[in-house]
Amino acid sequence: MEYHPKVSILTTVYNREKYIGACIESVIKSTFQNWEMIIVDDKSSDDSVRISRQYEAKDSRIKVFENTANLGDYHNRNKAASYAKGTFIKYLDADDLIYPHGLEIMVNTMEQFPMAVLGISQEVAEDYLPYPFLMEPKETFRREFLKRGVLNFGPTGAIMRRKEFEDLGKFTGTRYIGDTEMWYKMALQYPIVKMVPGLTFWRQHEEQEIMKEKGKGIDIIKMRYSLADSTLKNPHIPLTNQELDLAQVKLKRRFGRHLFKMLILRGKFLECLKVMQSCDYSLMELLRSMK
């Protein structure tokens, strides 16, 4: 008899033998048990596959797949989603954990708010309502661009409806900002539900992707600035002209301060000018950001 899980846990793996066992164990210990766990190995050279196979042999809900070639982060996330059967998909990176109550709260909250396509678990200072609460697109983008932000999180902090994720084309594959691109797409069309924080454990270590971002420095800042700038210029963004003007001012000021900190203070004036030119960012805007 074919198994129809409510939620598909998607775990992409590349050389995570230190952590993959604990990740799988955290799913097994969930209070919510109507799940499948899809593990897709991206040509690991360590024991990640062997460890994952040991769990697969004990639990039929766990399925392990091995890529024939290395796909990279977001393409492998899409590959994992292609195997999913659940109504919801929940990414859980191989070096992260989900707390025993986490999956149950996430699934129940998504069912409580059927209009929401994306559910997020994060703590933000501007949250003034009891969790969970629904954010319509206007509220989401006000928070994102006029306050401290609400869409700056990785897939481990989210749960999505599989159909809409597929309808939106899945992740583009753009490294470092692929998740933010998807959150913006979802937020433009659908409500988002904010859940209680602290449902997952995001492990920080030297081998994770975010540490590689730090080495890229200004390149990542450029990508994030360009994505935010193009989103604010989207004719469908539900902000008033006054709000859009203010959001652009805030965005340009943040970008200018990054440029000043990362390039000018290090004496890299020519590199700064090249970055400004590539982003259509003027010297006057840079000077304004210093006020």
PDB file of C-alpha atoms in Angstrom:
ATOM      1  CA  MET A   1       0.000   0.000   0.000  1.00  0.00           C
ATOM      2  CA  GLU A   2       1.472   3.357  -1.049  1.00  0.00           C
ATOM      3  CA  TYR A   3       2.425   5.685   1.780  1.00  0.00           C
ATOM      4  CA  HIS A   4       1.127   9.269   1.566  1.00  0.00           C
ATOM      5  CA  PRO A   5       3.052  11.462   4.018  1.00  0.00           C
ATOM      6  CA  LYS A   6       1.728  14.806   5.161  1.00  0.00           C
ATOM      7  CA  VAL A   7       5.195  16.384   5.036  1.00  0.00           C
ATOM      8  CA  SER A   8       8.398  15.590   3.173  1.00  0.00           C
ATOM      9  CA  ILE A   9      11.615  16.332   5.054  1.00  0.00           C
ATOM     10  CA  LEU A  10      14.251  17.197   2.447  1.00  0.00           C
ATOM     11  CA  THR A  11      17.886  16.823   3.458  1.00  0.00           C
ATOM     12  CA  THR A  12      20.658  17.542   0.978  1.00  0.00           C
ATOM     13  CA  VAL A  13      24.084  16.208   1.886  1.00  0.00           C
ATOM     14  CA  TYR A  14      27.660  16.914   0.925  1.00  0.00           C
ATOM     15  CA  ASN A  15      30.355  15.584   3.264  1.00  0.00           C
ATOM     16  CA  ARG A  16      28.336  15.782   6.457  1.00  0.00           C
ATOM     17  CA  GLU A  17      29.351  12.533   8.170  1.00  0.00           C
ATOM     18  CA  LYS A  18      29.856  14.419  11.459  1.00  0.00           C
ATOM     19  CA  TYR A  19      26.260  15.617  11.590  1.00  0.00           C
ATOM     20  CA  ILE A  20      23.942  13.541   9.380  1.00  0.00           C
ATOM     21  CA  GLY A  21      23.203  10.925  12.048  1.00  0.00           C
ATOM     22  CA  ALA A  22      22.039  13.516  14.572  1.00  0.00           C
ATOM     23  CA  CYS A  23      19.959  15.227  11.869  1.00  0.00           C
ATOM     24  CA  ILE A  24      18.112  11.999  11.022  1.00  0.00           C
ATOM     25  CA  GLU A  25      17.662  11.121  14.693  1.00  0.00           C
ATOM     26  CA  SER A  26      16.018  14.488  15.340  1.00  0.00           C
ATOM     27  CA  VAL A  27      13.372  13.717  12.682  1.00  0.00           C
ATOM     28  CA  ILE A  28      12.772  10.205  14.021  1.00  0.00           C
ATOM     29  CA  LYS A  29      12.159  11.649  17.502  1.00  0.00           C
ATOM     30  CA  SER A  30       9.497  14.083  16.258  1.00  0.00           C
ATOM     31  CA  THR A  31       6.139  14.038  18.018  1.00  0.00           C
ATOM     32  CA  PHE A  32       4.597  14.290  14.533  1.00  0.00           C
ATOM     33  CA  GLN A  33       5.152  11.005  12.699  1.00  0.00           C
ATOM     34  CA  ASN A  34       3.347  11.315   9.353  1.00  0.00           C
ATOM     35  CA  TRP A  35       6.497  12.165   7.402  1.00  0.00           C
ATOM     36  CA  GLU A  36       8.944  10.929   4.842  1.00  0.00           C
ATOM     37  CA  MET A  37      12.609  11.894   4.886  1.00  0.00           C
ATOM     38  CA  ILE A  38      14.338  12.259   1.536  1.00  0.00           C
ATOM     39  CA  ILE A  39      18.123  12.389   1.716  1.00  0.00           C
ATOM     40  CA  VAL A  40      19.985  13.301  -1.472  1.00  0.00           C
ATOM     41  CA  ASP A  41      23.754  12.951  -1.412  1.00  0.00           C
ATOM     42  CA  ASP A  42      25.671  15.254  -3.757  1.00  0.00           C
ATOM     43  CA  LYS A  43      28.755  13.060  -4.388  1.00  0.00           C
ATOM     44  CA  SER A  44      30.145  13.054  -0.859  1.00  0.00           C
ATOM     45  CA  SER A  45      33.633  11.665  -0.393  1.00  0.00           C
ATOM     46  CA  ASP A  46      33.122  10.733   3.264  1.00  0.00           C
ATOM     47  CA  ASP A  47      30.792   8.301   5.074  1.00  0.00           C
ATOM     48  CA  SER A  48      27.613  10.386   4.701  1.00  0.00           C
ATOM     49  CA  VAL A  49      25.918   7.856   2.404  1.00  0.00           C
ATOM     50  CA  ARG A  50      26.873   4.837   4.493  1.00  0.00           C
ATOM     51  CA  ILE A  51      25.474   6.431   7.654  1.00  0.00           C
ATOM     52  CA  SER A  52      22.278   7.499   5.864  1.00  0.00           C
ATOM     53  CA  ARG A  53      21.785   4.003   4.424  1.00  0.00           C
ATOM     54  CA  GLN A  54      21.932   2.509   7.921  1.00  0.00           C
ATOM     55  CA  TYR A  55      18.898   4.559   8.909  1.00  0.00           C
ATOM     56  CA  GLU A  56      17.135   3.825   5.621  1.00  0.00           C
ATOM     57  CA  ALA A  57      17.449   0.096   6.327  1.00  0.00           C
ATOM     58  CA  LYS A  58      15.650   0.524   9.664  1.00  0.00           C
ATOM     59  CA  ASP A  59      12.863   2.941   8.685  1.00  0.00           C
ATOM     60  CA  SER A  60      10.915   2.701   5.419  1.00  0.00           C
ATOM     61  CA  ARG A  61      10.008   6.396   5.639  1.00  0.00           C
ATOM     62  CA  ILE A  62      13.652   7.308   5.032  1.00  0.00           C
ATOM     63  CA  LYS A  63      14.817   7.236   1.409  1.00  0.00           C
ATOM     64  CA  VAL A  64      18.396   7.861   0.300  1.00  0.00           C
ATOM     65  CA  PHE A  65      19.360   8.946  -3.211  1.00  0.00           C
ATOM     66  CA  GLU A  66      22.823   9.487  -4.666  1.00  0.00           C
ATOM     67  CA  ASN A  67      23.516  11.981  -7.443  1.00  0.00           C
ATOM     68  CA  THR A  68      25.725  10.802 -10.297  1.00  0.00           C
ATOM     69  CA  ALA A  69      27.332  14.268 -10.469  1.00  0.00           C
ATOM     70  CA  ASN A  70      27.685  17.131  -8.014  1.00  0.00           C
ATOM     71  CA  LEU A  71      24.755  19.523  -8.529  1.00  0.00           C
ATOM     72  CA  GLY A  72      25.564  22.186  -5.961  1.00  0.00           C
ATOM     73  CA  ASP A  73      23.422  23.582  -3.181  1.00  0.00           C
ATOM     74  CA  TYR A  74      20.175  24.849  -4.729  1.00  0.00           C
ATOM     75  CA  HIS A  75      20.065  22.474  -7.683  1.00  0.00           C
ATOM     76  CA  ASN A  76      20.330  19.620  -5.221  1.00  0.00           C
ATOM     77  CA  ARG A  77      17.531  21.120  -3.144  1.00  0.00           C
ATOM     78  CA  ASN A  78      15.376  21.042  -6.276  1.00  0.00           C
ATOM     79  CA  LYS A  79      16.416  17.442  -6.902  1.00  0.00           C
ATOM     80  CA  ALA A  80      15.291  16.494  -3.400  1.00  0.00           C
ATOM     81  CA  ALA A  81      11.948  18.238  -3.942  1.00  0.00           C
ATOM     82  CA  SER A  82      11.392  16.215  -7.133  1.00  0.00           C
ATOM     83  CA  TYR A  83      11.133  13.039  -5.008  1.00  0.00           C
ATOM     84  CA  ALA A  84       8.688  14.554  -2.487  1.00  0.00           C
ATOM     85  CA  LYS A  85       5.138  13.274  -2.056  1.00  0.00           C
ATOM     86  CA  GLY A  86       4.013  15.333   0.923  1.00  0.00           C
ATOM     87  CA  THR A  87       1.537  18.192   0.949  1.00  0.00           C
ATOM     88  CA  PHE A  88       4.257  20.196   2.660  1.00  0.00           C
ATOM     89  CA  ILE A  89       8.014  20.227   2.174  1.00  0.00           C
ATOM     90  CA  LYS A  90      10.391  20.994   5.006  1.00  0.00           C
ATOM     91  CA  TYR A  91      14.071  21.454   4.258  1.00  0.00           C
ATOM     92  CA  LEU A  92      16.370  20.336   7.040  1.00  0.00           C
ATOM     93  CA  ASP A  93      20.041  20.741   6.258  1.00  0.00           C
ATOM     94  CA  ALA A  94      22.234  17.769   7.116  1.00  0.00           C
ATOM     95  CA  ASP A  95      24.101  19.708   9.800  1.00  0.00           C
ATOM     96  CA  ASP A  96      20.938  21.057  11.475  1.00  0.00           C
ATOM     97  CA  LEU A  97      18.327  19.585  13.810  1.00  0.00           C
ATOM     98  CA  ILE A  98      14.593  19.878  14.328  1.00  0.00           C
ATOM     99  CA  TYR A  99      13.340  19.816  17.902  1.00  0.00           C
ATOM    100  CA  PRO A 100      10.833  17.066  18.856  1.00  0.00           C
ATOM    101  CA  HIS A 101       7.880  19.482  18.847  1.00  0.00           C
ATOM    102  CA  GLY A 102       9.043  21.451  15.791  1.00  0.00           C
ATOM    103  CA  LEU A 103       7.511  19.424  12.987  1.00  0.00           C
ATOM    104  CA  GLU A 104       4.152  19.083  14.721  1.00  0.00           C
ATOM    105  CA  ILE A 105       3.873  22.825  15.296  1.00  0.00           C
ATOM    106  CA  MET A 106       4.917  23.628  11.733  1.00  0.00           C
ATOM    107  CA  VAL A 107       2.451  21.257  10.086  1.00  0.00           C
ATOM    108  CA  ASN A 108      -0.441  22.136  12.401  1.00  0.00           C
ATOM    109  CA  THR A 109       0.151  25.851  11.887  1.00  0.00           C
ATOM    110  CA  MET A 110       0.161  25.512   8.100  1.00  0.00           C
ATOM    111  CA  GLU A 111      -3.136  23.627   8.305  1.00  0.00           C
ATOM    112  CA  GLN A 112      -4.526  26.307  10.615  1.00  0.00           C
ATOM    113  CA  PHE A 113      -3.718  28.928   7.948  1.00  0.00           C
ATOM    114  CA  PRO A 114      -4.591  27.289   4.604  1.00  0.00           C
ATOM    115  CA  MET A 115      -4.027  30.528   2.665  1.00  0.00           C
ATOM    116  CA  ALA A 116      -0.364  30.641   3.693  1.00  0.00           C
ATOM    117  CA  VAL A 117       2.110  29.076   1.282  1.00  0.00           C
ATOM    118  CA  LEU A 118       5.183  29.718   3.424  1.00  0.00           C
ATOM    119  CA  GLY A 119       5.595  29.301   7.159  1.00  0.00           C
ATOM    120  CA  ILE A 120       8.620  30.738   8.936  1.00  0.00           C
ATOM    121  CA  SER A 121      10.049  30.270  12.402  1.00  0.00           C
ATOM    122  CA  GLN A 122      12.301  33.155  13.426  1.00  0.00           C
ATOM    123  CA  GLU A 123      12.481  35.729  16.177  1.00  0.00           C
ATOM    124  CA  VAL A 124      12.207  39.356  15.051  1.00  0.00           C
ATOM    125  CA  ALA A 125      12.157  42.356  17.373  1.00  0.00           C
ATOM    126  CA  GLU A 126       9.134  43.903  15.634  1.00  0.00           C
ATOM    127  CA  ASP A 127       6.855  40.948  16.327  1.00  0.00           C
ATOM    128  CA  TYR A 128       4.098  42.496  18.422  1.00  0.00           C
ATOM    129  CA  LEU A 129       1.404  39.832  17.951  1.00  0.00           C
ATOM    130  CA  PRO A 130       1.156  36.437  19.631  1.00  0.00           C
ATOM    131  CA  TYR A 131       2.296  33.559  17.435  1.00  0.00           C
ATOM    132  CA  PRO A 132       1.171  32.299  15.031  1.00  0.00           C
ATOM    133  CA  PHE A 133      -0.051  35.185  12.897  1.00  0.00           C
ATOM    134  CA  LEU A 134      -0.627  35.765   9.199  1.00  0.00           C
ATOM    135  CA  MET A 135       1.154  38.431   7.162  1.00  0.00           C
ATOM    136  CA  GLU A 136      -0.445  39.574   3.929  1.00  0.00           C
ATOM    137  CA  PRO A 137       2.006  40.640   1.178  1.00  0.00           C
ATOM    138  CA  LYS A 138       1.802  44.322   2.149  1.00  0.00           C
ATOM    139  CA  GLU A 139       2.752  43.587   5.762  1.00  0.00           C
ATOM    140  CA  THR A 140       5.552  41.219   4.712  1.00  0.00           C
ATOM    141  CA  PHE A 141       7.241  43.770   2.462  1.00  0.00           C
ATOM    142  CA  ARG A 142       6.780  46.597   4.947  1.00  0.00           C
ATOM    143  CA  ARG A 143       8.647  44.491   7.468  1.00  0.00           C
ATOM    144  CA  GLU A 144      11.250  43.451   4.929  1.00  0.00           C
ATOM    145  CA  PHE A 145      12.169  46.855   3.558  1.00  0.00           C
ATOM    146  CA  LEU A 146      10.995  49.419   6.114  1.00  0.00           C
ATOM    147  CA  LYS A 147      11.856  47.600   9.349  1.00  0.00           C
ATOM    148  CA  ARG A 148      14.520  45.072  10.297  1.00  0.00           C
ATOM    149  CA  GLY A 149      13.568  42.514   7.686  1.00  0.00           C
ATOM    150  CA  VAL A 150      11.585  39.296   7.827  1.00  0.00           C
ATOM    151  CA  LEU A 151      12.768  37.238   4.832  1.00  0.00           C
ATOM    152  CA  ASN A 152      16.426  36.826   5.733  1.00  0.00           C
ATOM    153  CA  PHE A 153      16.535  33.151   6.689  1.00  0.00           C
ATOM    154  CA  GLY A 154      17.602  29.825   5.233  1.00  0.00           C
ATOM    155  CA  PRO A 155      15.388  26.898   4.232  1.00  0.00           C
ATOM    156  CA  THR A 156      15.819  25.162   7.606  1.00  0.00           C
ATOM    157  CA  GLY A 157      13.661  27.896   9.155  1.00  0.00           C
ATOM    158  CA  ALA A 158      10.784  27.381   6.714  1.00  0.00           C
ATOM    159  CA  ILE A 159       8.026  25.017   5.669  1.00  0.00           C
ATOM    160  CA  MET A 160       6.247  25.335   2.308  1.00  0.00           C
ATOM    161  CA  ARG A 161       3.318  23.975   0.386  1.00  0.00           C
ATOM    162  CA  ARG A 162       4.834  21.727  -2.258  1.00  0.00           C
ATOM    163  CA  LYS A 163       2.435  22.580  -5.082  1.00  0.00           C
ATOM    164  CA  GLU A 164       3.030  26.328  -4.961  1.00  0.00           C
ATOM    165  CA  PHE A 165       6.785  25.829  -4.595  1.00  0.00           C
ATOM    166  CA  GLU A 166       6.721  23.791  -7.801  1.00  0.00           C
ATOM    167  CA  ASP A 167       4.371  26.236  -9.549  1.00  0.00           C
ATOM    168  CA  LEU A 168       6.831  29.068  -8.832  1.00  0.00           C
ATOM    169  CA  GLY A 169       9.611  27.127 -10.550  1.00  0.00           C
ATOM    170  CA  LYS A 170      11.486  25.952  -7.434  1.00  0.00           C
ATOM    171  CA  PHE A 171      14.862  27.534  -6.651  1.00  0.00           C
ATOM    172  CA  THR A 172      16.610  29.296  -9.523  1.00  0.00           C
ATOM    173  CA  GLY A 173      19.975  27.842  -8.540  1.00  0.00           C
ATOM    174  CA  THR A 174      21.504  31.254  -7.832  1.00  0.00           C
ATOM    175  CA  ARG A 175      24.107  30.604  -5.181  1.00  0.00           C
ATOM    176  CA  TYR A 176      23.870  32.358  -1.801  1.00  0.00           C
ATOM    177  CA  ILE A 177      20.572  34.185  -2.536  1.00  0.00           C
ATOM    178  CA  GLY A 178      18.445  31.394  -4.008  1.00  0.00           C
ATOM    179  CA  ASP A 179      16.330  31.063  -0.869  1.00  0.00           C
ATOM    180  CA  THR A 180      15.697  34.820  -0.594  1.00  0.00           C
ATOM    181  CA  GLU A 181      14.661  34.894  -4.261  1.00  0.00           C
ATOM    182  CA  MET A 182      12.023  32.248  -3.533  1.00  0.00           C
ATOM    183  CA  TRP A 183      10.742  33.967  -0.388  1.00  0.00           C
ATOM    184  CA  TYR A 184      10.265  37.190  -2.381  1.00  0.00           C
ATOM    185  CA  LYS A 185       8.354  35.316  -5.092  1.00  0.00           C
ATOM    186  CA  MET A 186       6.090  33.693  -2.529  1.00  0.00           C
ATOM    187  CA  ALA A 187       5.567  36.896  -0.569  1.00  0.00           C
ATOM    188  CA  LEU A 188       4.477  38.779  -3.693  1.00  0.00           C
ATOM    189  CA  GLN A 189       1.622  36.350  -4.311  1.00  0.00           C
ATOM    190  CA  TYR A 190       0.662  34.713  -1.026  1.00  0.00           C
ATOM    191  CA  PRO A 191       0.294  35.350   2.705  1.00  0.00           C
ATOM    192  CA  ILE A 192       3.030  34.095   5.014  1.00  0.00           C
ATOM    193  CA  VAL A 193       2.520  32.751   8.510  1.00  0.00           C
ATOM    194  CA  LYS A 194       4.895  33.584  11.349  1.00  0.00           C
ATOM    195  CA  MET A 195       5.248  30.685  13.784  1.00  0.00           C
ATOM    196  CA  VAL A 196       6.782  30.467  17.214  1.00  0.00           C
ATOM    197  CA  PRO A 197      10.577  30.789  17.064  1.00  0.00           C
ATOM    198  CA  GLY A 198      12.978  28.071  18.155  1.00  0.00           C
ATOM    199  CA  LEU A 199      11.578  25.055  16.261  1.00  0.00           C
ATOM    200  CA  THR A 200      14.887  24.107  14.661  1.00  0.00           C
ATOM    201  CA  PHE A 201      18.552  24.232  15.638  1.00  0.00           C
ATOM    202  CA  TRP A 202      20.792  25.945  13.102  1.00  0.00           C
ATOM    203  CA  ARG A 203      24.278  24.623  13.687  1.00  0.00           C
ATOM    204  CA  GLN A 204      27.140  27.033  13.014  1.00  0.00           C
ATOM    205  CA  HIS A 205      30.534  25.654  12.009  1.00  0.00           C
ATOM    206  CA  GLU A 206      33.425  26.436   9.704  1.00  0.00           C
ATOM    207  CA  GLU A 207      32.312  24.105   6.891  1.00  0.00           C
ATOM    208  CA  GLN A 208      28.855  25.553   6.278  1.00  0.00           C
ATOM    209  CA  GLU A 209      27.842  27.619   3.260  1.00  0.00           C
ATOM    210  CA  ILE A 210      27.406  30.865   5.187  1.00  0.00           C
ATOM    211  CA  MET A 211      31.079  30.760   6.157  1.00  0.00           C
ATOM    212  CA  LYS A 212      31.962  30.571   2.471  1.00  0.00           C
ATOM    213  CA  GLU A 213      29.803  33.672   1.936  1.00  0.00           C
ATOM    214  CA  LYS A 214      32.005  35.655   4.290  1.00  0.00           C
ATOM    215  CA  GLY A 215      34.964  34.998   2.051  1.00  0.00           C
ATOM    216  CA  LYS A 216      33.065  36.401  -0.929  1.00  0.00           C
ATOM    217  CA  GLY A 217      32.481  39.696   0.879  1.00  0.00           C
ATOM    218  CA  ILE A 218      31.335  42.428  -1.411  1.00  0.00           C
ATOM    219  CA  ASP A 219      30.175  40.032  -4.151  1.00  0.00           C
ATOM    220  CA  ILE A 220      27.432  38.686  -1.880  1.00  0.00           C
ATOM    221  CA  ILE A 221      26.465  42.181  -0.783  1.00  0.00           C
ATOM    222  CA  LYS A 222      26.136  43.170  -4.444  1.00  0.00           C
ATOM    223  CA  MET A 223      23.894  40.181  -5.148  1.00  0.00           C
ATOM    224  CA  ARG A 224      21.638  40.911  -2.199  1.00  0.00           C
ATOM    225  CA  TYR A 225      21.453  44.613  -3.066  1.00  0.00           C
ATOM    226  CA  SER A 226      20.567  43.881  -6.704  1.00  0.00           C
ATOM    227  CA  LEU A 227      17.878  41.392  -5.675  1.00  0.00           C
ATOM    228  CA  ALA A 228      16.305  43.838  -3.225  1.00  0.00           C
ATOM    229  CA  ASP A 229      16.539  46.707  -5.730  1.00  0.00           C
ATOM    230  CA  SER A 230      14.857  44.702  -8.512  1.00  0.00           C
ATOM    231  CA  THR A 231      12.141  43.549  -6.097  1.00  0.00           C
ATOM    232  CA  LEU A 232      11.353  47.121  -5.093  1.00  0.00           C
ATOM    233  CA  LYS A 233      11.029  47.965  -8.798  1.00  0.00           C
ATOM    234  CA  ASN A 234       8.568  45.121  -9.373  1.00  0.00           C
ATOM    235  CA  PRO A 235       5.253  46.717 -10.400  1.00  0.00           C
ATOM    236  CA  HIS A 236       3.346  44.185  -8.293  1.00  0.00           C
ATOM    237  CA  ILE A 237       4.999  44.971  -4.972  1.00  0.00           C
ATOM    238  CA  PRO A 238       2.157  46.086  -2.637  1.00  0.00           C
ATOM    239  CA  LEU A 239       3.724  49.269  -1.235  1.00  0.00           C
ATOM    240  CA  THR A 240       2.706  52.880  -1.742  1.00  0.00           C
ATOM    241  CA  ASN A 241       4.937  55.218  -3.741  1.00  0.00           C
ATOM    242  CA  GLN A 242       5.945  56.939  -0.513  1.00  0.00           C
ATOM    243  CA  GLU A 243       6.860  53.601   1.081  1.00  0.00           C
ATOM    244  CA  LEU A 244       8.825  52.567  -2.014  1.00  0.00           C
ATOM    245  CA  ASP A 245      10.794  55.820  -1.954  1.00  0.00           C
ATOM    246  CA  LEU A 246      11.635  55.333   1.713  1.00  0.00           C
ATOM    247  CA  ALA A 247      12.559  51.684   1.134  1.00  0.00           C
ATOM    248  CA  GLN A 248      14.955  52.699  -1.656  1.00  0.00           C
ATOM    249  CA  VAL A 249      16.587  55.275   0.606  1.00  0.00           C
ATOM    250  CA  LYS A 250      17.087  52.700   3.364  1.00  0.00           C
ATOM    251  CA  LEU A 251      18.416  50.110   0.904  1.00  0.00           C
ATOM    252  CA  LYS A 252      20.904  52.535  -0.671  1.00  0.00           C
ATOM    253  CA  ARG A 253      22.128  53.710   2.716  1.00  0.00           C
ATOM    254  CA  ARG A 254      22.774  50.156   3.895  1.00  0.00           C
ATOM    255  CA  PHE A 255      24.576  49.360   0.662  1.00  0.00           C
ATOM    256  CA  GLY A 256      26.687  52.517   0.899  1.00  0.00           C
ATOM    257  CA  ARG A 257      27.730  51.709   4.445  1.00  0.00           C
ATOM    258  CA  HIS A 258      28.766  48.216   3.360  1.00  0.00           C
ATOM    259  CA  LEU A 259      30.852  49.721   0.548  1.00  0.00           C
ATOM    260  CA  PHE A 260      32.485  52.167   2.923  1.00  0.00           C
ATOM    261  CA  LYS A 261      33.272  49.489   5.494  1.00  0.00           C
ATOM    262  CA  MET A 262      34.480  46.782   3.118  1.00  0.00           C
ATOM    263  CA  LEU A 263      36.273  48.797   0.456  1.00  0.00           C
ATOM    264  CA  ILE A 264      36.964  52.425   1.217  1.00  0.00           C
ATOM    265  CA  LEU A 265      38.330  51.838   4.719  1.00  0.00           C
ATOM    266  CA  ARG A 266      40.692  49.285   3.185  1.00  0.00           C
ATOM    267  CA  GLY A 267      41.850  51.692   0.524  1.00  0.00           C
ATOM    268  CA  LYS A 268      40.219  49.802  -2.361  1.00  0.00           C
ATOM    269  CA  PHE A 269      38.883  52.868  -4.136  1.00  0.00           C
ATOM    270  CA  LEU A 270      39.029  51.492  -7.692  1.00  0.00           C
ATOM    271  CA  GLU A 271      37.205  48.325  -6.669  1.00  0.00           C
ATOM    272  CA  CYS A 272      34.573  50.458  -4.950  1.00  0.00           C
ATOM    273  CA  LEU A 273      34.020  52.497  -8.121  1.00  0.00           C
ATOM    274  CA  LYS A 274      33.628  49.312 -10.183  1.00  0.00           C
ATOM    275  CA  VAL A 275      31.045  47.950  -7.764  1.00  0.00           C
ATOM    276  CA  MET A 276      29.143  51.237  -7.788  1.00  0.00           C
ATOM    277  CA  GLN A 277      29.131  51.297 -11.585  1.00  0.00           C
ATOM    278  CA  SER A 278      27.914  47.708 -11.851  1.00  0.00           C
ATOM    279  CA  CYS A 279      25.033  48.484  -9.470  1.00  0.00           C
ATOM    280  CA  ASP A 280      24.189  51.875 -11.003  1.00  0.00           C
ATOM    281  CA  TYR A 281      25.005  53.461  -7.644  1.00  0.00           C
ATOM    282  CA  SER A 282      26.203  57.072  -7.700  1.00  0.00           C
ATOM    283  CA  LEU A 283      28.883  58.848  -5.697  1.00  0.00           C
ATOM    284  CA  MET A 284      26.189  61.179  -4.346  1.00  0.00           C
ATOM    285  CA  GLU A 285      24.263  58.174  -2.999  1.00  0.00           C
ATOM    286  CA  LEU A 286      27.431  56.918  -1.332  1.00  0.00           C
ATOM    287  CA  LEU A 287      27.970  60.278   0.347  1.00  0.00           C
ATOM    288  CA  ARG A 288      24.348  60.371   1.539  1.00  0.00           C
ATOM    289  CA  SER A 289      24.757  56.959   3.150  1.00  0.00           C
ATOM    290  CA  MET A 290      27.415  58.394   5.460  1.00  0.00           C
ATOM    291  CA  LYS A 291      24.998  60.851   7.104  1.00  0.00           C
TER     292      LYS A 291
END
